[in-house]
XYZ file of C-alpha atoms in Angstrom:
383
model
C -4.720 -37.278 -19.851
C -8.383 -36.864 -18.889
C -7.943 -38.598 -15.540
C -5.431 -35.912 -14.565
C -7.924 -33.144 -15.272
C -10.696 -34.980 -13.410
C -8.595 -35.258 -10.247
C -7.147 -31.745 -10.309
C -9.320 -29.281 -8.337
C -7.709 -26.382 -10.217
C -8.697 -27.815 -13.625
C -11.830 -29.948 -13.305
C -15.223 -28.273 -13.666
C -17.105 -31.362 -12.513
C -15.125 -31.904 -9.326
C -16.195 -28.763 -7.471
C -14.279 -28.054 -4.292
C -13.911 -24.768 -2.377
C -10.307 -24.547 -3.585
C -11.308 -25.169 -7.180
C -14.135 -22.633 -6.993
C -11.737 -20.060 -5.576
C -9.187 -20.721 -8.329
C -11.794 -20.251 -11.062
C -13.188 -17.068 -9.507
C -10.023 -15.241 -8.469
C -8.263 -12.876 -10.894
C -5.370 -15.190 -11.640
C -3.374 -12.541 -13.518
C -3.679 -10.074 -10.638
C -2.671 -12.786 -8.175
C 0.281 -13.712 -10.379
C 1.481 -10.101 -10.522
C 1.234 -9.904 -6.724
C 3.336 -13.054 -6.291
C 5.956 -11.774 -8.753
C 6.152 -8.389 -6.988
C 6.631 -10.019 -3.600
C 9.299 -12.290 -5.092
C 11.092 -9.279 -6.589
C 10.906 -7.595 -3.193
C 12.697 -10.565 -1.621
C 15.444 -10.456 -4.268
C 15.977 -6.734 -3.739
C 15.909 -7.201 0.028
C 18.690 -9.739 -0.418
C 20.685 -7.064 -2.250
C 20.021 -4.319 0.306
C 20.126 -6.270 3.578
C 23.937 -6.664 3.943
C 24.474 -2.919 3.655
C 21.716 -2.144 6.164
C 23.010 -4.671 8.692
C 26.573 -3.389 8.271
C 25.462 0.168 9.071
C 23.582 -1.024 12.154
C 26.379 -3.417 13.205
C 24.200 -6.553 13.082
C 26.022 -9.883 13.066
C 23.737 -11.560 10.500
C 24.105 -9.845 7.095
C 20.701 -11.174 5.991
C 18.796 -10.128 9.111
C 16.411 -7.895 7.143
C 15.997 -10.469 4.366
C 14.845 -13.141 6.821
C 12.380 -10.774 8.452
C 11.171 -9.600 5.034
C 10.647 -13.236 3.997
C 8.612 -13.888 7.142
C 6.346 -10.893 6.505
C 6.079 -11.816 2.812
C 4.873 -15.340 3.631
C 2.389 -14.089 6.235
C 1.206 -11.257 3.972
C 0.725 -13.384 0.865
C -1.055 -16.063 2.888
C -3.323 -13.370 4.317
C -4.072 -11.984 0.847
C -5.057 -15.438 -0.414
C -7.211 -16.025 2.684
C -9.067 -12.718 2.210
C -9.643 -13.449 -1.473
C -10.948 -16.895 -0.451
C -13.597 -15.668 2.025
C -15.454 -13.619 -0.587
C -16.513 -9.988 -0.922
C -19.122 -9.865 1.859
C -16.836 -11.203 4.557
C -13.969 -9.113 3.146
C -16.134 -6.009 3.595
C -16.884 -6.966 7.186
C -13.204 -7.632 7.809
C -12.358 -4.177 6.453
C -14.832 -2.445 8.776
C -13.647 -4.431 11.813
C -10.032 -3.632 10.916
C -10.881 0.079 10.800
C -12.405 -0.063 14.278
C -9.401 -1.971 15.628
C -6.930 0.400 13.978
C -8.679 3.450 15.417
C -8.621 1.939 18.911
C -4.883 1.322 18.584
C -4.300 4.819 17.166
C -6.116 6.298 20.150
C -3.955 4.196 22.477
C -0.644 5.109 20.797
C 0.183 8.025 23.154
C 0.052 5.540 26.035
C 1.416 2.288 24.597
C 3.388 3.420 21.537
C 7.090 4.177 21.227
C 8.890 6.997 19.467
C 11.065 6.690 16.350
C 12.581 9.764 14.672
C 10.320 12.105 16.619
C 7.038 10.319 15.814
C 4.971 7.933 17.940
C 3.514 5.578 15.316
C 4.437 2.071 16.450
C 3.366 -0.461 19.060
C 5.943 -2.962 20.279
C 5.012 -6.646 19.882
C 8.093 -8.361 21.246
C 10.597 -8.758 18.427
C 8.265 -6.964 16.021
C 6.432 -3.653 15.882
C 3.043 -2.690 14.463
C 2.049 0.579 12.790
C -1.763 0.831 13.082
C -2.040 3.633 10.516
C -0.896 1.265 7.758
C -3.990 -0.890 8.264
C -6.298 2.079 8.803
C -5.710 3.196 5.186
C -7.298 0.291 3.270
C -9.834 -0.316 6.031
C -11.125 3.257 5.835
C -11.463 3.010 2.041
C -13.625 -0.105 2.442
C -15.716 1.675 5.082
C -16.152 4.772 2.889
C -17.188 2.639 -0.107
C -19.680 0.800 2.088
C -21.170 4.050 3.412
C -21.614 5.475 -0.088
C -23.234 2.251 -1.279
C -25.638 2.426 1.674
C -26.431 6.026 0.690
C -27.285 4.911 -2.839
C -29.732 2.298 -1.522
C -31.263 4.614 1.065
C -30.671 8.379 0.620
C -32.157 9.009 4.071
C -29.138 7.450 5.785
C -26.641 10.263 6.655
C -23.773 8.267 5.136
C -21.774 11.277 3.901
C -21.836 12.877 7.350
C -20.820 9.597 9.011
C -17.923 8.936 6.645
C -16.635 12.504 6.925
C -16.818 12.312 10.726
C -14.725 9.120 10.723
C -12.332 10.667 8.194
C -11.697 13.753 10.341
C -11.255 11.664 13.500
C -8.790 9.417 11.690
C -6.825 12.324 10.223
C -6.695 14.033 13.625
C -5.224 10.859 15.136
C -2.590 10.649 12.402
C -1.588 14.317 12.647
C -0.983 14.031 16.385
C 1.674 11.332 15.791
C 2.569 13.178 13.459
C 2.109 11.258 10.197
C 1.232 13.494 7.255
C 2.251 10.920 4.656
C -0.439 8.429 5.651
C -2.922 11.305 6.034
C -2.192 12.367 2.453
C -2.621 8.822 1.115
C -5.910 8.315 2.935
C -7.155 11.623 1.540
C -6.215 10.617 -2.018
C -7.932 7.251 -1.671
C -10.993 8.944 -0.179
C -11.041 11.395 -3.095
C -10.962 8.464 -5.547
C -13.965 6.889 -3.831
C -15.706 10.285 -4.016
C -14.942 10.560 -7.728
C -16.248 7.102 -8.567
C -19.308 7.647 -6.369
C -20.233 10.655 -8.496
C -20.921 12.856 -5.501
C -21.104 16.623 -5.603
C -18.028 18.388 -6.939
C -18.408 20.800 -4.042
C -17.659 18.037 -1.522
C -14.557 17.063 -3.480
C -13.338 20.653 -3.721
C -13.926 21.089 0.001
C -11.850 17.984 0.679
C -9.027 19.289 -1.526
C -9.193 22.712 0.134
C -8.957 21.200 3.601
C -5.972 19.119 2.486
C -4.170 22.229 1.226
C -4.937 24.068 4.465
C -3.626 21.100 6.445
C -0.419 21.026 4.407
C 0.099 24.767 4.921
C -0.528 24.426 8.654
C 1.949 21.542 8.874
C 4.597 23.590 7.068
C 4.190 26.530 9.428
C 3.787 24.612 12.681
C 6.129 21.616 12.376
C 9.897 22.201 11.986
C 10.652 18.761 10.479
C 8.030 19.282 7.742
C 9.424 22.729 6.999
C 12.975 21.327 6.900
C 12.036 18.667 4.357
C 10.290 21.136 2.094
C 13.232 23.531 2.400
C 15.682 20.740 1.579
C 13.666 19.968 -1.545
C 13.265 23.566 -2.684
C 16.793 24.733 -1.734
C 19.057 21.672 -1.467
C 22.192 23.803 -1.103
C 20.882 25.410 2.086
C 19.601 22.275 3.849
C 20.468 18.641 4.561
C 19.586 16.548 1.512
C 22.061 13.729 2.154
C 19.778 10.765 1.456
C 18.321 12.247 -1.704
C 21.789 13.134 -2.998
C 22.988 9.584 -2.335
C 19.916 8.137 -4.031
C 20.522 10.229 -7.130
C 24.173 9.174 -7.109
C 23.157 5.508 -6.950
C 20.722 5.958 -9.832
C 23.403 7.698 -11.906
C 25.890 4.895 -11.172
C 23.449 2.233 -12.324
C 23.041 3.425 -15.895
C 21.088 1.219 -18.278
C 22.292 -2.204 -17.173
C 23.484 -1.661 -13.602
C 26.679 -2.634 -11.819
C 25.486 -6.170 -11.128
C 23.689 -7.927 -8.241
C 25.427 -7.195 -4.949
C 27.882 -4.777 -6.581
C 26.216 -1.547 -5.514
C 28.414 0.766 -3.444
C 26.144 3.676 -2.529
C 23.796 1.454 -0.498
C 26.442 1.238 2.247
C 26.090 4.970 2.872
C 22.340 5.239 2.216
C 20.585 4.897 5.611
C 17.166 3.905 4.229
C 18.446 1.912 1.270
C 16.439 -1.168 2.272
C 13.207 0.772 2.885
C 12.285 4.152 1.378
C 15.185 4.276 -1.092
C 15.269 0.681 -2.290
C 14.460 1.884 -5.818
C 17.808 3.717 -5.922
C 19.566 0.497 -4.855
C 17.645 -1.355 -7.581
C 18.782 1.031 -10.313
C 22.418 0.953 -9.187
C 22.643 -2.850 -9.172
C 20.169 -3.903 -11.869
C 20.053 -0.849 -14.101
C 17.428 1.449 -15.516
C 15.904 -1.143 -17.861
C 15.125 -3.673 -15.115
C 13.852 -0.862 -12.898
C 11.415 0.186 -15.629
C 10.126 -3.403 -15.754
C 9.515 -3.186 -12.007
C 7.581 0.068 -12.407
C 5.529 -1.460 -15.237
C 4.650 -4.437 -13.012
C 3.471 -2.159 -10.225
C 1.544 0.027 -12.663
C -0.068 -3.041 -14.235
C -1.294 -4.182 -10.817
C -2.939 -0.793 -10.263
C -4.322 -0.389 -13.808
C -5.805 -3.897 -13.805
C -7.580 -3.082 -10.532
C -9.025 0.097 -12.093
C -10.087 -1.879 -15.160
C -11.911 -4.392 -12.979
C -13.573 -1.579 -11.015
C -14.973 -0.087 -14.228
C -16.435 -3.441 -15.289
C -17.954 -4.459 -11.952
C -21.718 -4.262 -11.520
C -21.653 -4.060 -7.736
C -21.513 -0.402 -6.684
C -19.726 -1.050 -3.392
C -17.044 -3.221 -5.016
C -16.476 -0.576 -7.701
C -15.819 2.123 -5.126
C -13.697 -0.065 -2.861
C -11.438 -1.367 -5.649
C -10.956 2.127 -7.108
C -9.991 3.567 -3.730
C -7.697 0.671 -2.833
C -5.961 0.844 -6.231
C -5.423 4.574 -5.697
C -3.687 3.874 -2.374
C -1.221 1.481 -4.015
C -0.689 3.656 -7.090
C -0.121 6.916 -5.231
C 2.219 5.268 -2.715
C 4.280 4.007 -5.663
C 4.320 7.463 -7.283
C 5.320 9.245 -4.064
C 8.147 6.797 -3.390
C 9.511 7.110 -6.927
C 9.235 10.913 -6.859
C 11.215 11.051 -3.603
C 13.908 8.741 -5.012
C 14.181 10.925 -8.134
C 14.164 14.164 -6.093
C 10.840 15.218 -7.603
C 9.136 15.545 -4.205
C 10.213 16.323 -0.617
C 11.604 13.372 1.315
C 8.881 11.345 3.021
C 8.894 7.980 4.748
C 6.948 6.052 2.104
C 7.829 2.515 1.073
C 7.733 1.165 -2.484
C 4.651 -1.127 -2.537
C 5.415 -4.855 -2.106
C 9.148 -4.189 -2.553
C 10.583 -2.228 0.377
C 11.403 -3.779 3.721
C 8.863 -2.945 6.410
C 6.627 -5.394 8.238
C 3.526 -3.267 8.791
C 3.739 -1.771 5.313
C 4.068 -5.125 3.546
C 1.306 -6.739 5.605
C -0.973 -3.762 4.961
C -0.302 -3.840 1.228
C -1.006 -7.572 1.108
C -4.213 -6.874 3.056
C -5.069 -4.291 0.377
C -4.267 -6.747 -2.418
C -6.390 -9.435 -0.762
C -9.338 -7.044 -0.582
C -8.919 -6.163 -4.274
C -8.850 -9.868 -5.181
C -11.953 -10.525 -3.074
C -13.967 -7.654 -4.550
C -12.962 -8.408 -8.160
C -13.629 -12.153 -7.991
C -15.793 -13.628 -10.745
C -19.210 -14.469 -9.336
C -22.762 -14.528 -10.757
C -23.742 -11.018 -11.773
C -20.427 -9.463 -10.748
C -19.520 -8.244 -14.235
C -21.395 -6.924 -17.261
C -22.071 -8.919 -20.394
C -19.080 -10.192 -22.313
C -16.895 -10.197 -19.180
């Protein structure tokens, strides 16, 4: 049996190849959870796709499944590639991605197209790209980098620079408008702040500005006000999707109606995207849905655990902020499905259909894998 180990780059410690070195350094459990989540997303997309295509009168009942599979393959391959290039190049990639995303966000009023009253997408032939999805993790990497520079050299005005970029980015998102992504970026930024140990005054100021922005959005934008009103007073406003989601969840019970047997998904417009959790509960039941939530939570918690053990200050901040993005997106999606928060276009991480969202989340996962890789001096003793 020894000759098998000697020839296997994943097993042998004497036959050192780039692939073998990557396999030994990457967080294999985190990578495994990512692969399982993407696989679960494909299964659930298979369940939701026929209903979505029937509503939109598409000839191919698995149109969304095939597209989801394409994005899943590209996204997972991208995550592995980012984890392979190492933390330094991953940091550079994050900063370059932020610059590219901001250029595209600035160009959206001229080259973007409108969907449901918002100009957030750029057409790329048969596909579309939402730049804000990639701006989220990229900005977190940039913020972590700026704070790490500040720690090395307090004379560098890193806090001013990162706040300037933050306000420019938020202003671009609000003009679309896209308050959901703005909220997520703010939460991730706050997590980086918290881990950086900066002044509580800065954090309180950030929270105060977020509350002022939310109040301004409620007063100035009718669609925001309508969603909040529908949540607070469902009898006096249109809460169709939320009502249908709750009905699907109630129908599922503990064990579900069985794969493909869900009925509510045919009348749930966003059953393959924002409300895929409701479809999951109806067909697979509450117990399986809890397993899905535990998997997602484990991905986030393991990232936090790695962040706490890392020696590198930049990697600590980046992983904490990136994990917050994934965790809070999961929480917001679940709260909307359970009618615990106003309706908001927010996908369930790694599960919902959505090309830009899935690619962005895989980009985020790849960055986490790169920054948490085992390397000399990366972790404290006993790690």
